[in-house]
Coordinates of C-alpha atoms in Angstrom, one line a residue:
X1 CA -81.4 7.2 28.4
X2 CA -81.2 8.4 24.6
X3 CA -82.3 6.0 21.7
X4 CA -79.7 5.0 19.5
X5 CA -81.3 6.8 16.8
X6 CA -81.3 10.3 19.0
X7 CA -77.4 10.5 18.3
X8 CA -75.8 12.1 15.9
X9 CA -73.1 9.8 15.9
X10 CA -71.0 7.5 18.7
X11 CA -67.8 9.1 19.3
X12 CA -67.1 12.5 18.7
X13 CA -63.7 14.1 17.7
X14 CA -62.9 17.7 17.9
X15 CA -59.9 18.6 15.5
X16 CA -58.9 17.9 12.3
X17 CA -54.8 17.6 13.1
X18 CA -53.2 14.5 12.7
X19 CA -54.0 12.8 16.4
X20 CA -57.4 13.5 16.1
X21 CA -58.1 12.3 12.3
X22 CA -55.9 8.9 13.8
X23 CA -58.0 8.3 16.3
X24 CA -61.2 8.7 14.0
X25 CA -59.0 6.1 12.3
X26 CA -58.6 3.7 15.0
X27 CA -62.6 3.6 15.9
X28 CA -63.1 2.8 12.1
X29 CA -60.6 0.1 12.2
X30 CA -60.9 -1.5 15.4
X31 CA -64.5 -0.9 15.8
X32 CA -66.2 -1.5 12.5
X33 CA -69.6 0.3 12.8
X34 CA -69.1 2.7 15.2
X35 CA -70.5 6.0 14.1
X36 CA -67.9 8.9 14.2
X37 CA -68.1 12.8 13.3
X38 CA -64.5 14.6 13.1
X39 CA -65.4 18.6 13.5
X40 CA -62.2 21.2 12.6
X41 CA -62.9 25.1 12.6
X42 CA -60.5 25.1 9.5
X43 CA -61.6 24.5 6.0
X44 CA -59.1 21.3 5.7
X45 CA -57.1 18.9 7.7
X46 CA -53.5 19.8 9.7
X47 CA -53.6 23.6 8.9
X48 CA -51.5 23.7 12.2
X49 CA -49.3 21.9 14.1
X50 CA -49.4 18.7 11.7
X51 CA -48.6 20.6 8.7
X52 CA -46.0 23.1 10.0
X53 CA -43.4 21.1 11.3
X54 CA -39.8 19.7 10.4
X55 CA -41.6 16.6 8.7
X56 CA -39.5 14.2 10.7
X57 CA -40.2 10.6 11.9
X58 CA -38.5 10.4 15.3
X59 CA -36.7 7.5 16.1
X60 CA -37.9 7.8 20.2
X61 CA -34.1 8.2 21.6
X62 CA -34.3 11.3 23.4
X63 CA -37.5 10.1 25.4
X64 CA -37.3 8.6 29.4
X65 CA -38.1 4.7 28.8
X66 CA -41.0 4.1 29.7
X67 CA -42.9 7.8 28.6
X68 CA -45.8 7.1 26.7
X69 CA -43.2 9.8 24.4
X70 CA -40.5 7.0 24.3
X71 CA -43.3 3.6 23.7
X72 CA -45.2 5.6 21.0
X73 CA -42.4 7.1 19.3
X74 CA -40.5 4.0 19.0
X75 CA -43.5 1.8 17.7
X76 CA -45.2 4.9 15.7
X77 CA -41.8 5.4 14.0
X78 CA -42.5 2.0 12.2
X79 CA -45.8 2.2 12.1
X80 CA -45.8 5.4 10.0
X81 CA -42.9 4.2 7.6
X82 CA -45.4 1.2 6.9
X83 CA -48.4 3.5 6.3
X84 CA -46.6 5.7 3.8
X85 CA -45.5 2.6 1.9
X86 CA -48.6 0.9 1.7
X87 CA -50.4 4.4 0.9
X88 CA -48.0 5.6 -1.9
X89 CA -46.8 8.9 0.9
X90 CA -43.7 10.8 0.2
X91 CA -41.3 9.1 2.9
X92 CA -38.0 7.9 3.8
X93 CA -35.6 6.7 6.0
X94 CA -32.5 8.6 6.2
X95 CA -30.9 7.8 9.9
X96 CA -29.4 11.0 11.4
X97 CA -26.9 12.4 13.1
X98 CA -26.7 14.0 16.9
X99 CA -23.6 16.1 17.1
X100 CA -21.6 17.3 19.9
X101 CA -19.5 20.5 19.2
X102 CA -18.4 21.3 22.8
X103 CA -16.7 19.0 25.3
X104 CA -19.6 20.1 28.0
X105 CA -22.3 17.7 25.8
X106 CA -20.1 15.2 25.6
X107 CA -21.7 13.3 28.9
X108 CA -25.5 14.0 27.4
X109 CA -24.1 12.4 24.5
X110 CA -22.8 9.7 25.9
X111 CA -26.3 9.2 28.0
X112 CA -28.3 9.0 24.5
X113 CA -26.5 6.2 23.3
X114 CA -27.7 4.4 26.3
X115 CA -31.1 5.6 26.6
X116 CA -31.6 4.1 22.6
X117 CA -29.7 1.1 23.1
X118 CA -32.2 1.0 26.2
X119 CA -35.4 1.4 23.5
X120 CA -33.5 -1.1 20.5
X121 CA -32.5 1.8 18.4
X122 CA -29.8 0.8 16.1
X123 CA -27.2 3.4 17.5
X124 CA -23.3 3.9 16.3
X125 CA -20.9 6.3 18.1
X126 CA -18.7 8.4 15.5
X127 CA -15.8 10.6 16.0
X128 CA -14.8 13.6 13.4
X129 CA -13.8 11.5 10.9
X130 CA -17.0 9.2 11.2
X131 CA -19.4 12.6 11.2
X132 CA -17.6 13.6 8.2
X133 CA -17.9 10.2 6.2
X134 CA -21.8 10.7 6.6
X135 CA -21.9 14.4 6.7
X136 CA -18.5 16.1 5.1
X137 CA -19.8 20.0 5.7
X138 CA -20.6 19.5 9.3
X139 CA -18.2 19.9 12.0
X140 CA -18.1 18.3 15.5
X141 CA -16.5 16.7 18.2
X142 CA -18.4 13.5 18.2
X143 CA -21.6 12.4 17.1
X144 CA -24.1 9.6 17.7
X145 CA -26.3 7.7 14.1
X146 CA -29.6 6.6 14.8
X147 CA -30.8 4.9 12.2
X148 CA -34.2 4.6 12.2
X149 CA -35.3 8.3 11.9
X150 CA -36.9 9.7 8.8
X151 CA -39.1 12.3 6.9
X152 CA -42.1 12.1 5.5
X153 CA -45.1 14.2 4.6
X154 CA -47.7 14.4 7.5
X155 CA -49.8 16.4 6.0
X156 CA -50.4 14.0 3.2
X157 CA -50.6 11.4 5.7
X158 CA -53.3 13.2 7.5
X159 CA -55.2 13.8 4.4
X160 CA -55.0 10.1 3.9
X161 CA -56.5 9.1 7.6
X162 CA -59.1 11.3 6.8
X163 CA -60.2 9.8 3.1
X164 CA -59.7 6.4 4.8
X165 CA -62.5 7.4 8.0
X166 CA -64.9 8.4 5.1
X167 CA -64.6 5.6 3.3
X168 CA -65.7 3.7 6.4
X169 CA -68.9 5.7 6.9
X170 CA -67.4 8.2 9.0
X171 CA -67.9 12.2 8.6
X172 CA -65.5 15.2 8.5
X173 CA -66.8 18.3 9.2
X174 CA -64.9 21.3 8.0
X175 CA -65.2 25.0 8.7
X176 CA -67.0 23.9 12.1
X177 CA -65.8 25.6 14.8
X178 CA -67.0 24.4 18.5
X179 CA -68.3 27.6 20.2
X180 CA -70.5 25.5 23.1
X181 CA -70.1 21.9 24.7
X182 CA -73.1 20.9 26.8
X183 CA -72.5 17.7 29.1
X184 CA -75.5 15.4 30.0
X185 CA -76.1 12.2 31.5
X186 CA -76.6 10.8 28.4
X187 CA -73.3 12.0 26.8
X188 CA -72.7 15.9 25.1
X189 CA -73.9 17.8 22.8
X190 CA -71.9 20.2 20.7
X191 CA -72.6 23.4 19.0
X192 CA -70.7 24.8 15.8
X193 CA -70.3 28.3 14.7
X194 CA -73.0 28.1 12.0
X195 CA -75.5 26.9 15.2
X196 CA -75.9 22.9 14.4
X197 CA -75.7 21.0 17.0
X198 CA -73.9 17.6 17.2
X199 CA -75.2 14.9 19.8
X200 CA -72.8 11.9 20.7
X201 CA -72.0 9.7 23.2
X202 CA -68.3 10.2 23.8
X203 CA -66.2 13.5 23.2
X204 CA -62.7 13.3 22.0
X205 CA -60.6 16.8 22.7
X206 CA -58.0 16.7 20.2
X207 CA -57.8 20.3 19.7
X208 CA -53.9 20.6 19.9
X209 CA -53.6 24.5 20.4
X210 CA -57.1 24.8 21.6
X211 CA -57.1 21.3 23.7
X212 CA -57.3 23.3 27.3
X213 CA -60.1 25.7 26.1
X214 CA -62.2 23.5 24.5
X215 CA -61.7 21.4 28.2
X216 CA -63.2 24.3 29.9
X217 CA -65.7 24.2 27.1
X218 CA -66.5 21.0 28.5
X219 CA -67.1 21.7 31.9
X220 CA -63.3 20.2 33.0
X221 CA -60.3 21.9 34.7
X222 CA -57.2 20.1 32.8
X223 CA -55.2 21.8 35.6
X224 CA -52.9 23.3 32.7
X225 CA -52.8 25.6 30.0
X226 CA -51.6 25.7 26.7
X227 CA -48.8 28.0 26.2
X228 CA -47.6 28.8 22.5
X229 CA -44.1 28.7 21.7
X230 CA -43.2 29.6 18.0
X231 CA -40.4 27.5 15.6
X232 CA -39.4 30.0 13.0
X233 CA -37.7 28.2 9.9
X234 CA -35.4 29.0 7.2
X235 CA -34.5 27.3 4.5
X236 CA -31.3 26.3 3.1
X237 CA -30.4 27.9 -0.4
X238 CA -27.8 25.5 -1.0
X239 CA -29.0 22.2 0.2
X240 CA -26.4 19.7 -1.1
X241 CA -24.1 21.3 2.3
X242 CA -26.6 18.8 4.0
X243 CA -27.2 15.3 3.0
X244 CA -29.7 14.1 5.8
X245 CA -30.6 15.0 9.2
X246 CA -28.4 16.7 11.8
X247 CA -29.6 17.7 15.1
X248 CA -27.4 19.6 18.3
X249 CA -27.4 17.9 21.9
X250 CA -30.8 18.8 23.1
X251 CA -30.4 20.6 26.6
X252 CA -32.7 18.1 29.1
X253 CA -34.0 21.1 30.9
X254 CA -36.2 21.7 27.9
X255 CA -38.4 20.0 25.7
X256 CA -37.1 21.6 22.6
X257 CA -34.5 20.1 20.3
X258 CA -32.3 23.0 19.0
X259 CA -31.8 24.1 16.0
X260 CA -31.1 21.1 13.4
X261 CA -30.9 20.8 9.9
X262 CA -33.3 18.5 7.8
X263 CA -33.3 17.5 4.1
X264 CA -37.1 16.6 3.2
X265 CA -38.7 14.3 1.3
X266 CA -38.8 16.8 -1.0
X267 CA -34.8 17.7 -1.1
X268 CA -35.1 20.6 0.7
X269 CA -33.3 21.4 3.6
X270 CA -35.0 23.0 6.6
X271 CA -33.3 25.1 9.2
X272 CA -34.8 25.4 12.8
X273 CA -36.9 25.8 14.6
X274 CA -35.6 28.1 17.5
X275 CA -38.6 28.7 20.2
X276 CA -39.9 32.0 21.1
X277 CA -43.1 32.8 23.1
X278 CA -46.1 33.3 20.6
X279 CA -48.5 36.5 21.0
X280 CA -51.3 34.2 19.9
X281 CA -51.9 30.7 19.8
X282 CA -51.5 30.6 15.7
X283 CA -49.2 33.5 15.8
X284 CA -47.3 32.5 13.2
X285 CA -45.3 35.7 13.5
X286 CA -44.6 38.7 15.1
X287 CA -47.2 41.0 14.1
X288 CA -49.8 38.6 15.0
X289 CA -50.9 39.5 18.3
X290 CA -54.6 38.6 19.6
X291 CA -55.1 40.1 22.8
X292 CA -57.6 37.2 24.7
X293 CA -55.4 34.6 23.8
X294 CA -52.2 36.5 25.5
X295 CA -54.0 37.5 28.3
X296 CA -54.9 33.7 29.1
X297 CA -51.2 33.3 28.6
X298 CA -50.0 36.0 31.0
X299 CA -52.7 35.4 33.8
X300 CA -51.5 32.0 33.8
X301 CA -49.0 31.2 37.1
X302 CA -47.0 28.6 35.5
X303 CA -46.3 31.6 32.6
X304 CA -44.6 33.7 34.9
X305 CA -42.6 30.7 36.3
X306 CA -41.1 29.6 33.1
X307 CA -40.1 33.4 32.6
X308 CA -38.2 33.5 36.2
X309 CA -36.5 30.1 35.3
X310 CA -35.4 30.4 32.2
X311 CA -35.1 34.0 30.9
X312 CA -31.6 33.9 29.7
X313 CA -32.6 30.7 27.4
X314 CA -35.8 32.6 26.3
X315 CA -33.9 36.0 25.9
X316 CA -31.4 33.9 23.6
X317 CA -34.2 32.7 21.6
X318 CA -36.3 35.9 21.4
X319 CA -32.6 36.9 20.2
X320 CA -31.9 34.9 17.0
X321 CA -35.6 35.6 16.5
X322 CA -35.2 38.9 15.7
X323 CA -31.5 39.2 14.2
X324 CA -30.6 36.2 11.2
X325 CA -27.1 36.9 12.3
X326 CA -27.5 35.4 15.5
X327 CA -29.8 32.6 14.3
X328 CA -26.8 32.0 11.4
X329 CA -24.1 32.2 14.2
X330 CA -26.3 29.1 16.4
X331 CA -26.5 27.0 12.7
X332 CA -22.5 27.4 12.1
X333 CA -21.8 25.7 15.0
X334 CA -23.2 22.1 13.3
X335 CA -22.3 23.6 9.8
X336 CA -19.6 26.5 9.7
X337 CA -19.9 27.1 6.2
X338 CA -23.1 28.8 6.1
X339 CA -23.8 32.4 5.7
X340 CA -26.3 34.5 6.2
X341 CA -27.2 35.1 2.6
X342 CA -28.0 30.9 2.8
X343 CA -31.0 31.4 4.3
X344 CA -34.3 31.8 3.1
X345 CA -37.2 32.5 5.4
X346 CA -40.0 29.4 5.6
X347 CA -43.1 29.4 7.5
X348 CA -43.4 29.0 11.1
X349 CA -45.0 26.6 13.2
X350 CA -46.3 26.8 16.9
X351 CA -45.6 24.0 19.4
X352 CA -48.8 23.7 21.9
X353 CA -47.0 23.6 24.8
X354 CA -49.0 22.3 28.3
X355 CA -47.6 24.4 31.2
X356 CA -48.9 23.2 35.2
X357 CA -49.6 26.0 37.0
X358 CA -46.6 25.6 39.1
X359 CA -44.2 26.5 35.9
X360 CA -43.3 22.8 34.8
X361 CA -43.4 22.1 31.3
X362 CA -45.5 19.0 30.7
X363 CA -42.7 16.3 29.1
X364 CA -45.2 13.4 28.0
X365 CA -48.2 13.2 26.4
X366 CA -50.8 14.2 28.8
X367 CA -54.2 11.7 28.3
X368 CA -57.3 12.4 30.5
X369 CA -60.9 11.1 31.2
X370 CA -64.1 12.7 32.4
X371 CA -67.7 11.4 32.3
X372 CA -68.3 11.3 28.0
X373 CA -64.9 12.7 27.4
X374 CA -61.4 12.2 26.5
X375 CA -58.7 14.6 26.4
X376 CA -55.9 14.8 24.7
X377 CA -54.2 17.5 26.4
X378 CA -50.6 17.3 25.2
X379 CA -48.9 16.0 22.3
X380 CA -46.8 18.4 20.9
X381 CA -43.6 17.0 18.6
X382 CA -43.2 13.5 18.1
X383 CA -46.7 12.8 18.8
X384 CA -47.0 13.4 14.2
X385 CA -44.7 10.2 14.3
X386 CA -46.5 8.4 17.4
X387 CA -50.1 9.4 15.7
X388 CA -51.1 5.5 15.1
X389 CA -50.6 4.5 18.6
X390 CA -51.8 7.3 20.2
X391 CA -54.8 7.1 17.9
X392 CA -55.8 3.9 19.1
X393 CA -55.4 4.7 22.6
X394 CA -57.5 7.7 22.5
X395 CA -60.0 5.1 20.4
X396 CA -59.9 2.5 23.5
X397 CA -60.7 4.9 26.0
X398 CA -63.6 6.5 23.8
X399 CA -65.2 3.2 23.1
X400 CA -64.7 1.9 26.6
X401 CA -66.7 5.2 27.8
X402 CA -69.3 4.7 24.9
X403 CA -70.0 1.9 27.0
X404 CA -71.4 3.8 29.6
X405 CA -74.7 5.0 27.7
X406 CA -75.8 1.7 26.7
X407 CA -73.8 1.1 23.5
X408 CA -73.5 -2.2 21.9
X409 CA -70.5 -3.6 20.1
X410 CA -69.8 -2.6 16.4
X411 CA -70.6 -6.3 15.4
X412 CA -74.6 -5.9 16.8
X413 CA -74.9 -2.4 16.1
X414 CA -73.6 -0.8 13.0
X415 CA -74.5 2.0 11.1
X416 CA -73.0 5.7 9.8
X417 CA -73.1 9.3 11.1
X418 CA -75.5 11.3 8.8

């Protein structure tokens, strides 16, 4: 067994998004004194999923009761509205509005209003004339408010978890990419890029796009792969058509939410995202194409599933990917007044998507365990607005496992990475 002074630190966190700088969080504030290293390739926090996204804070109500999506959302949802408060972060909360604009969503409609009266959302039904009193420029025949959704700036709250885990002792490592992970009895030891080598007792994966490599890096088969689906935005040059947040029927076939329309914290009104395959797993666009990273994509089974099953949804995407007018044509049916000279491109985001190998798409947040390690191995959208909860999850698992090499509690045994 290692001597305490051997390690580099106690817990260990890959990734620099927002789940992994929350759960560096959590060990800080639950566990006073345990040492913990946060490593990220890039050269600052939530350069991906956490700071490419719509910005909203989900309210929880399209989620099965019970998911760990639905539990977390709900209490995250509060949880984050509180943290922006006390920390001064761009927030608010603005309610929005699910419409229906075809009598075929009516019934999926109708079954949201249960499932959030099922999780204690504040939920009112609305007809045309009710969508219009909240919403004059959008058009629909009937619409659900949930009021406790909002927007806020995750990005800043990420940069905020990660000033608040070094100001209790912990380190953030950026520019640190993991190239090798090395298992032992005693607990791993991690090498960067630049050849350093990290040795801790527990291993937290929460490499979002990455989360299933850096698995393998570890020595585990997650049994899944991450398969990149990219939200291209636009935004709205004439933002007062939209006063808050307005979002389609979702189909339940898909974990995606349909194009939607959502004023900021800023003011600005975002369009999207629809979801087309990515030919990388930052492939932010088109031309971005990195030939490895596809070919783990199309060697996967599950890959080849989704394409059998749902071609005609991804050939609709792929679609209004590559033609405005079609992507203009899906926005006017929430807001028939737009044109195509009303939107402005905006930068892309890519959801990491966890994929069985039988073709399923993974609808929950996907947790496991090995011996040292934790992986976090989907949390794709609203795990930005379930961060706290999931953070301190994560946290009880790692410290529970830090228990395995000998470690004492925080209150015995304190002390700082270096």
């Amino acid at each position: 067994m290692m001597t305490h002074a051997a390690y580099d630190c106690d817990v260990l966190v890959i990734g620099g998004g927002i789940v992994g700088l929350s759960t560096a969080y959590a060990l800080t504030q639950t566990a006073p004194g345990t040492r913990v290293t946060v490593l990220e390739k890039e050269w600052g926090p939530a350069r991906h999923q956490t700071g490419r996204n719509s910005g909203v804070i989900h309210s929880g109500i399209y989620y099965r009761p019970g998911s760990l999506k639905a539990r977390y959302a709900v209490r995250g949802a509060a949880e984050m509205v509180d943290f922006c408060a006390e920390y001064g972060i761009p927030h608010a909360v603005t309610g929005k509005l699910i419409v229906a604009t075809e009598r075929s969503e009516l019934p999926r409609l109708h079954a949201l209003v249960q499932r959030g009266r099922e999780h204690g959302l504040p939920v009112r039904e609305l007809g045309p004339s009710g969508i219009a009193e909240y919403e004059p420029q959008v058009r629909g025949l009937a619409a659900i408010r949930v009021g406790t959704t909002g927007v806020c700036d995750f990005k800043a709250v990420a940069e905020r978890l990660a000033a608040e885990v070094r100001g209790a002792g912990g380190l953030i490592r950026f520019g640190a990419e993991v190239t090798a992970i090395d298992r032992r009895p005693w607990g791993v030891a991690v090498r960067t890029a630049d050849g350093r080598v990290v040795r801790a007792r527990v291993l937290v994966n929460c490499a979002g796009l990455h989360c299933d490599r850096v698995a393998r890096l570890a020595g585990d088969e997650p049994g899944m792969r991450i398969v990149p689906f990219r939200g291209e935005y636009y935004e709205l040059t004439r933002p007062e058509l939209v006063r808050g947040l307005v979002y389609p029927v979702p189909d339940p076939a898909f974990p995606f939410l349909g194009v939607h329309l959502t004023r900021g914290h800023d003011g600005g009104v975002h369009v999207g995202p629809n979801a087309v395959p990515a030919l990388a797993r930052e492939g932010y666009g088109w031309p971005v194409v990195r030939p490895r990273e596809l070919a783990d994509t199309l060697t996967w089974p599950g890959s080849w599933q989704i394409a059998r099953r749902h071609w005609r949804y991804g050939a609709g995407e792929v679609h209004r990917s590559l033609s405005r007018s079609a992507f203009t044509a899906a926005v006017r049916r929430l807001l028939p007044e737009v044109t195509e000279d009303d939107l402005r491109p905006a930068p892309s985001g890519v959801r990491a998507q966890a994929v069985l190998r039988d073709g399923t798409l993974v609808d929950d947040f996907l947790i496991r365990e090995a011996p040292h390690t934790v992986h976090v191995l989907n949390a794709p959208s609203p795990a930005a607005t379930a961060s706290l909860p999931i953070g301190r999850e994560v946290a009880r698992r790692a410290l529970l496992r830090a228990q395995g090499t000998g470690w004492k509690p925080p209150a015995v045994e304190s002390g700082h990475c270096v």
